[in-house]
CSV table of C-alpha atoms (C1' of nucleotides) in Angstrom, one decimal:
chain,number,residue,atom,x,y,z
B,1,UNK,CA,106.1,73.6,207.5
B,2,UNK,CA,103.4,70.9,207.4
B,3,UNK,CA,104.7,69.4,210.7
B,4,UNK,CA,103.7,73.0,211.8
B,5,UNK,CA,100.2,72.8,210.9
B,6,UNK,CA,99.8,69.1,212.4
B,7,UNK,CA,101.2,70.3,216.0
B,8,UNK,CA,98.8,73.6,215.8
B,9,UNK,CA,96.3,71.4,215.2
B,10,UNK,CA,97.4,68.8,218.0
B,11,UNK,CA,97.4,72.1,220.1
B,12,UNK,CA,94.0,72.5,219.3
B,13,UNK,CA,93.0,69.3,220.6
B,14,UNK,CA,92.4,68.3,216.8
B,15,UNK,CA,93.8,65.5,215.1
B,16,UNK,CA,95.8,65.7,212.5
B,17,UNK,CA,94.6,63.7,209.3
B,18,UNK,CA,95.9,63.3,206.4
B,19,UNK,CA,92.6,64.8,204.7
B,20,UNK,CA,93.5,68.1,206.9
B,21,UNK,CA,96.8,68.4,205.9
B,22,UNK,CA,95.9,67.5,202.5
B,23,UNK,CA,93.4,70.5,202.4
B,24,UNK,CA,95.6,73.0,204.4
B,25,UNK,CA,98.3,72.5,201.6
B,26,UNK,CA,96.4,72.7,198.6
B,27,UNK,CA,95.4,76.4,200.1
B,28,UNK,CA,99.0,77.2,201.2
B,29,UNK,CA,100.1,76.2,198.0
B,30,UNK,CA,98.0,78.1,195.7
B,31,UNK,CA,96.9,82.0,195.0
B,32,UNK,CA,93.4,81.0,193.2
B,33,UNK,CA,91.0,81.0,196.8
B,34,UNK,CA,89.6,78.3,195.4
B,35,UNK,CA,85.8,77.3,196.8
B,36,UNK,CA,85.1,73.9,198.9
B,37,UNK,CA,83.9,72.5,195.7
B,38,UNK,CA,87.0,72.7,194.2
B,39,UNK,CA,89.3,71.5,196.5
B,40,UNK,CA,87.1,68.5,196.7
B,41,UNK,CA,87.6,68.3,193.0
B,42,UNK,CA,91.3,68.6,192.9
B,43,UNK,CA,91.4,66.2,195.8
B,44,UNK,CA,89.4,63.2,194.4
B,45,UNK,CA,92.5,61.4,192.7
B,46,UNK,CA,94.4,61.5,196.0
B,47,UNK,CA,91.5,60.7,198.5
B,48,UNK,CA,88.8,58.6,195.9
B,49,UNK,CA,86.4,58.4,198.6
B,50,UNK,CA,86.3,62.0,200.5
B,51,UNK,CA,83.3,63.7,201.0
B,52,UNK,CA,82.4,66.8,200.1
B,53,UNK,CA,81.1,67.5,203.9
B,54,UNK,CA,84.3,66.5,205.3
B,55,UNK,CA,86.0,69.4,203.0
B,56,UNK,CA,83.5,71.7,204.4
B,57,UNK,CA,83.8,70.5,208.2
B,58,UNK,CA,87.5,70.8,207.7
B,59,UNK,CA,87.7,74.7,206.0
B,60,UNK,CA,85.4,75.6,208.9
B,61,UNK,CA,87.9,74.1,211.5
B,62,UNK,CA,90.8,75.4,209.9
B,63,UNK,CA,89.1,79.3,209.8
B,64,UNK,CA,88.0,78.8,213.3
B,65,UNK,CA,91.8,78.3,214.4
B,66,UNK,CA,92.7,81.1,212.3
B,67,UNK,CA,94.8,79.3,210.2
B,68,UNK,CA,92.8,79.9,207.0
B,69,UNK,CA,90.5,82.9,206.1
B,70,UNK,CA,87.4,82.4,204.3
B,71,UNK,CA,86.3,84.7,201.9
B,72,UNK,CA,82.8,86.3,200.7
B,73,UNK,CA,83.5,87.7,197.0
B,74,UNK,CA,79.3,88.2,197.0
B,75,UNK,CA,78.5,85.2,194.2
B,76,UNK,CA,77.2,81.8,194.8
B,77,UNK,CA,79.8,80.1,197.1
B,78,UNK,CA,82.8,80.9,199.6
B,79,UNK,CA,86.3,81.0,198.7
B,80,UNK,CA,89.2,80.1,201.0
B,81,UNK,CA,92.4,81.7,201.4
B,82,UNK,CA,95.5,80.2,203.6
B,83,UNK,CA,97.0,84.0,203.7
B,84,UNK,CA,95.2,84.8,207.0
B,85,UNK,CA,97.0,88.6,206.7
B,86,UNK,CA,94.3,91.1,205.9
B,87,UNK,CA,94.6,92.3,202.5
B,88,UNK,CA,92.3,93.4,199.8
B,89,UNK,CA,90.7,90.8,196.7
B,90,UNK,CA,89.7,91.6,193.5
B,91,UNK,CA,87.4,89.5,191.3
B,92,UNK,CA,86.7,89.3,187.8
B,93,UNK,CA,83.2,90.1,187.0
B,94,UNK,CA,83.4,87.6,184.0
B,95,UNK,CA,85.3,84.7,184.9
B,96,UNK,CA,84.7,84.7,188.5
B,97,UNK,CA,88.6,84.2,189.2
B,98,UNK,CA,90.0,86.0,192.5
B,99,UNK,CA,93.4,87.6,192.8
B,100,UNK,CA,95.2,89.3,195.6
B,101,UNK,CA,96.0,92.8,195.5
B,102,UNK,CA,99.2,94.4,196.7
B,103,UNK,CA,100.3,97.6,197.6
B,104,UNK,CA,97.1,98.9,199.2
B,105,UNK,CA,94.9,98.4,202.1
B,106,UNK,CA,92.7,100.2,204.3
B,107,UNK,CA,94.7,101.9,207.7
B,108,UNK,CA,94.7,99.5,210.0
B,109,UNK,CA,94.1,102.3,212.4
B,110,UNK,CA,90.1,102.1,212.9
B,111,UNK,CA,90.3,104.8,215.2
B,112,UNK,CA,87.8,107.5,213.2
B,113,UNK,CA,85.9,104.7,212.1
B,114,UNK,CA,85.4,103.4,215.6
B,115,UNK,CA,84.5,107.2,216.4
B,116,UNK,CA,81.7,107.2,213.7
B,117,UNK,CA,80.2,104.5,214.1
B,118,UNK,CA,80.4,104.3,218.0
B,119,UNK,CA,81.1,100.3,216.7
B,120,UNK,CA,84.1,98.2,218.2
B,121,UNK,CA,86.0,97.1,215.1
B,122,UNK,CA,87.6,94.0,215.0
B,123,UNK,CA,88.6,93.8,211.0
B,124,UNK,CA,87.4,94.5,207.5
B,125,UNK,CA,87.6,93.3,204.0
B,126,UNK,CA,87.6,95.3,200.5
B,127,UNK,CA,87.2,94.1,197.7
B,128,UNK,CA,87.4,95.0,194.4
B,129,UNK,CA,85.6,94.4,191.0
B,130,UNK,CA,86.0,94.6,187.6
B,131,UNK,CA,87.9,92.4,184.3
B,132,UNK,CA,90.8,90.4,184.8
B,133,UNK,CA,94.0,90.8,182.3
B,134,UNK,CA,92.0,87.9,180.2
B,135,UNK,CA,88.7,89.2,180.1
B,136,UNK,CA,89.5,92.9,179.5
B,137,UNK,CA,90.6,92.2,176.4
B,138,UNK,CA,87.1,90.7,175.1
B,139,UNK,CA,85.2,93.8,176.1
W,1,UNK,CA,59.9,111.2,195.2
W,2,UNK,CA,57.3,108.4,194.5
W,3,UNK,CA,56.6,109.8,191.1
W,4,UNK,CA,59.9,109.9,190.2
W,5,UNK,CA,60.7,106.3,190.9
W,6,UNK,CA,57.2,105.5,189.2
W,7,UNK,CA,58.2,107.7,186.1
W,8,UNK,CA,61.8,106.2,186.1
W,9,UNK,CA,60.6,102.9,186.2
W,10,UNK,CA,58.2,103.3,183.1
W,11,UNK,CA,60.8,105.3,181.5
W,12,UNK,CA,62.8,101.7,181.0
W,13,UNK,CA,60.1,100.4,179.8
W,14,UNK,CA,59.3,98.8,183.7
W,15,UNK,CA,55.7,98.7,185.1
W,16,UNK,CA,55.2,100.7,188.3
W,17,UNK,CA,53.3,98.1,190.3
W,18,UNK,CA,52.5,99.3,193.6
W,19,UNK,CA,54.4,96.1,194.9
W,20,UNK,CA,57.5,97.5,193.4
W,21,UNK,CA,56.9,100.7,194.7
W,22,UNK,CA,56.4,99.4,198.2
W,23,UNK,CA,59.6,97.4,198.1
W,24,UNK,CA,61.9,100.5,197.0
W,25,UNK,CA,59.9,102.9,199.3
W,26,UNK,CA,60.7,100.6,202.7
W,27,UNK,CA,64.6,100.9,201.2
W,28,UNK,CA,64.4,104.3,200.7
W,29,UNK,CA,63.4,104.8,204.2
W,30,UNK,CA,65.2,102.7,206.0
W,31,UNK,CA,68.7,102.5,207.2
W,32,UNK,CA,69.0,99.1,208.3
W,33,UNK,CA,70.0,97.0,205.1
W,34,UNK,CA,67.0,94.8,205.1
W,35,UNK,CA,67.1,91.4,203.3
W,36,UNK,CA,64.1,89.9,201.1
W,37,UNK,CA,62.9,87.8,204.0
W,38,UNK,CA,63.1,91.2,206.0
W,39,UNK,CA,61.6,93.1,203.3
W,40,UNK,CA,58.5,90.1,202.6
W,41,UNK,CA,57.7,90.1,206.2
W,42,UNK,CA,57.8,94.0,206.2
W,43,UNK,CA,55.2,94.0,203.3
W,44,UNK,CA,52.9,91.1,204.8
W,45,UNK,CA,50.5,93.3,206.4
W,46,UNK,CA,49.8,95.6,203.5
W,47,UNK,CA,50.2,93.0,200.8
W,48,UNK,CA,49.2,89.6,202.6
W,49,UNK,CA,49.0,87.8,199.2
W,50,UNK,CA,52.8,89.1,198.3
W,51,UNK,CA,54.8,86.1,197.2
W,52,UNK,CA,58.4,86.0,197.9
W,53,UNK,CA,59.1,85.7,194.6
W,54,UNK,CA,58.1,88.6,193.8
W,55,UNK,CA,60.2,90.4,196.4
W,56,UNK,CA,63.7,88.8,194.7
W,57,UNK,CA,62.2,89.3,191.2
W,58,UNK,CA,62.0,93.5,191.9
W,59,UNK,CA,65.0,93.5,194.0
W,60,UNK,CA,67.3,91.9,191.0
W,61,UNK,CA,65.1,94.3,188.6
W,62,UNK,CA,65.7,97.5,190.8
W,63,UNK,CA,69.2,96.7,191.2
W,64,UNK,CA,69.7,96.6,187.5
W,65,UNK,CA,68.4,99.9,186.9
W,66,UNK,CA,70.8,100.9,189.1
W,67,UNK,CA,68.0,102.0,192.3
W,68,UNK,CA,69.2,100.4,194.8
W,69,UNK,CA,72.6,98.2,195.6
W,70,UNK,CA,73.0,94.5,196.5
W,71,UNK,CA,75.0,94.2,199.4
W,72,UNK,CA,76.7,90.9,200.8
W,73,UNK,CA,78.2,91.2,204.2
W,74,UNK,CA,79.6,87.6,203.7
W,75,UNK,CA,76.7,86.2,205.9
W,76,UNK,CA,73.5,83.9,205.0
W,77,UNK,CA,71.9,86.2,202.6
W,78,UNK,CA,71.9,89.4,200.7
W,79,UNK,CA,71.1,92.8,202.0
W,80,UNK,CA,69.8,95.8,199.8
W,81,UNK,CA,70.4,99.5,200.3
W,82,UNK,CA,68.6,102.2,198.2
W,83,UNK,CA,72.0,104.1,198.7
W,84,UNK,CA,73.5,103.8,195.5
W,85,UNK,CA,76.9,105.7,196.4
W,86,UNK,CA,79.8,104.0,197.0
W,87,UNK,CA,80.1,103.9,200.8
W,88,UNK,CA,81.5,101.6,203.4
W,89,UNK,CA,79.5,98.7,205.7
W,90,UNK,CA,79.9,97.9,209.2
W,91,UNK,CA,78.4,94.6,210.5
W,92,UNK,CA,77.9,93.3,213.9
W,93,UNK,CA,79.1,89.8,214.4
W,94,UNK,CA,76.5,89.2,217.1
W,95,UNK,CA,73.6,91.0,215.7
W,96,UNK,CA,73.7,90.9,212.3
W,97,UNK,CA,73.1,94.6,212.4
W,98,UNK,CA,74.4,96.6,209.3
W,99,UNK,CA,75.4,100.2,209.5
W,100,UNK,CA,76.8,102.6,206.9
W,101,UNK,CA,79.9,104.0,207.7
W,102,UNK,CA,80.5,108.0,207.3
W,103,UNK,CA,83.8,109.9,207.1
W,104,UNK,CA,85.9,106.9,205.4
W,105,UNK,CA,86.1,105.1,201.9
W,106,UNK,CA,88.8,103.4,199.3
W,107,UNK,CA,90.4,106.7,197.3
W,108,UNK,CA,87.9,106.2,194.2
W,109,UNK,CA,90.9,106.7,192.0
W,110,UNK,CA,91.6,103.0,190.9
W,111,UNK,CA,95.0,103.6,189.1
W,112,UNK,CA,97.2,102.1,191.4
W,113,UNK,CA,95.4,99.1,191.8
W,114,UNK,CA,94.9,98.5,188.1
W,115,UNK,CA,98.8,99.1,187.6
W,116,UNK,CA,99.6,96.0,190.1
W,117,UNK,CA,96.8,93.8,189.4
W,118,UNK,CA,96.5,94.6,186.0
W,119,UNK,CA,92.6,94.3,186.0
W,120,UNK,CA,89.9,96.9,184.6
W,121,UNK,CA,88.0,97.7,187.8
W,122,UNK,CA,84.8,99.0,187.9
W,123,UNK,CA,83.6,99.6,191.5
W,124,UNK,CA,84.8,98.2,195.1
W,125,UNK,CA,83.2,96.9,198.2
W,126,UNK,CA,84.1,97.9,202.0
W,127,UNK,CA,83.4,95.8,205.1
W,128,UNK,CA,83.8,96.4,208.9
W,129,UNK,CA,83.4,93.7,211.4
W,130,UNK,CA,83.0,94.4,214.6
W,131,UNK,CA,80.4,94.8,217.7
W,132,UNK,CA,77.5,97.7,217.4
W,133,UNK,CA,77.3,99.8,220.4
W,134,UNK,CA,74.8,97.7,222.3
W,135,UNK,CA,75.9,94.2,221.6
W,136,UNK,CA,79.7,95.7,223.0
W,137,UNK,CA,78.5,96.3,226.2
W,138,UNK,CA,77.8,92.5,226.8
W,139,UNK,CA,81.7,91.7,225.6
M,1,DA,C1',36.6,100.4,178.2
M,2,DT,C1',39.6,96.9,175.9
M,3,DA,C1',43.5,94.5,174.3
M,4,DT,C1',47.6,92.8,175.5
M,5,DA,C1',51.9,92.5,177.4
M,6,DA,C1',54.1,92.2,181.8
M,7,DA,C1',54.1,91.4,186.3
M,8,DA,C1',52.0,88.8,190.3
M,9,DG,C1',51.1,85.0,193.0
M,10,DA,C1',51.8,79.9,193.9
M,11,DT,C1',54.8,76.4,193.5
M,12,DA,C1',58.7,73.4,192.0
M,13,DT,C1',63.4,73.5,191.5
M,14,DT,C1',68.5,74.3,192.3
M,15,DA,C1',72.9,74.6,194.4
M,16,DA,C1',75.1,75.8,198.7
M,17,DT,C1',75.9,74.3,203.3
M,18,DT,C1',74.9,71.8,208.0
M,19,DA,C1',73.4,68.3,210.2
M,20,DT,C1',72.7,63.3,211.4
M,21,DT,C1',74.0,58.8,211.0
M,22,DC,C1',76.8,55.5,211.5
M,23,DA,C1',81.0,52.7,210.9
M,24,DT,C1',85.9,53.1,211.3
M,25,DT,C1',90.5,54.6,212.7
M,26,DG,C1',93.8,55.2,215.6
M,27,DA,C1',95.0,56.4,220.7
M,28,DT,C1',95.8,55.1,225.5
M,29,DA,C1',95.4,51.9,229.2
M,30,DA,C1',95.2,47.5,231.2
F,1,DT,C1',99.2,43.3,222.2
F,2,DT,C1',94.9,44.1,222.9
F,3,DA,C1',90.7,45.9,224.6
F,4,DT,C1',87.8,50.0,224.7
F,5,DC,C1',86.4,54.6,223.7
F,6,DA,C1',86.2,58.6,221.8
F,7,DA,C1',87.4,61.3,217.8
F,8,DT,C1',87.0,61.3,212.8
F,9,DG,C1',85.5,60.4,207.9
F,10,DA,C1',82.0,59.1,204.3
F,11,DA,C1',77.2,58.9,202.9
F,12,DT,C1',73.3,60.5,203.3
F,13,DA,C1',69.3,64.1,204.9
F,14,DA,C1',67.9,68.5,205.5
F,15,DT,C1',68.1,73.2,205.2
F,16,DT,C1',68.0,77.4,203.2
F,17,DA,C1',68.6,81.1,200.2
F,18,DA,C1',67.8,82.0,195.5
F,19,DT,C1',65.6,81.0,190.7
F,20,DA,C1',62.6,79.3,187.4
F,21,DT,C1',58.0,77.7,185.7
F,22,DC,C1',53.6,78.2,185.4
F,23,DT,C1',48.6,80.6,185.6
F,24,DT,C1',46.0,84.4,186.6
F,25,DT,C1',45.9,89.0,187.2
F,26,DT,C1',47.3,93.8,186.1
F,27,DA,C1',49.3,98.4,184.4
F,28,DT,C1',49.3,100.9,180.6
F,29,DA,C1',48.7,102.1,175.9
F,30,DT,C1',45.0,103.1,172.3
DNA sequence: ATATAAAAGATATTAATTATTCATTGATAA
DNA sequence: TTATCAATGAATAATTAATATCTTTTATAT
């Protein structure tokens, strides 16, 4: 798996540095859709000298070659997801947690919408907002 | 119409200032989902002394009392829409134009998703991305 | 008309993100 | 093996959207 990523980077003419692989692995091994800041803190033990700018640059890089996706839940900062297949997200309005939504998505046939809007449609994002299992208790 | 908004503001204990009515009217009379900055520029002739902070404060206010909605298409800044009914938006990846999408939306029954995620769901946002009629010509 | 409480305007501040700079690393060719 | 050169990482500065603060002005009720 890690071999794959390394070679995929090289195929794109991008060096497979330890920092880049580490950032990708964090995303691959979590379901929590961390922000750049969160990833940065998570790597501070392993890479005490790494700069936040490196995290941002790497995330931009990985997004551009399609290894991860950037999601914007409408709050202050971006979140990142190594699951690049289209799938909806759900956001807790209280604790800002972001989860994947299974079992539902927009029909991938964009024909009707293209006809109505006259756009050429490439992708979509679907977000739900509410209270997560923990936070809804205190409502 | 403008009477309605003015009285609605007063009913909420909010002063109906010319600036506020003007900002609301801009949104009511356009389909273009302007940003705060765009609204600010659009009012600069009519209110040469108005500050950008006033625009932001008013937009926050109008959102809070449900007269407009804030949308986040995943770009740099927020957009605003006086159509507060849930409806999808479509974003041109080239010129950043934002349009409404008619004829399709997420089923408003959130039951299945609530069951899968264990969230209490309150709302959703659906965004499509692609190229608008003008920009798709140059692809 | 006036008092007063809220709002406007100006400016400063914050926070996320991006750009710039420079030293370092690492691959490649001799 | 080593010199060279481009790419990268790290530190810092810069940018930009949005918010907070403070003083002056204005809308509204009396």
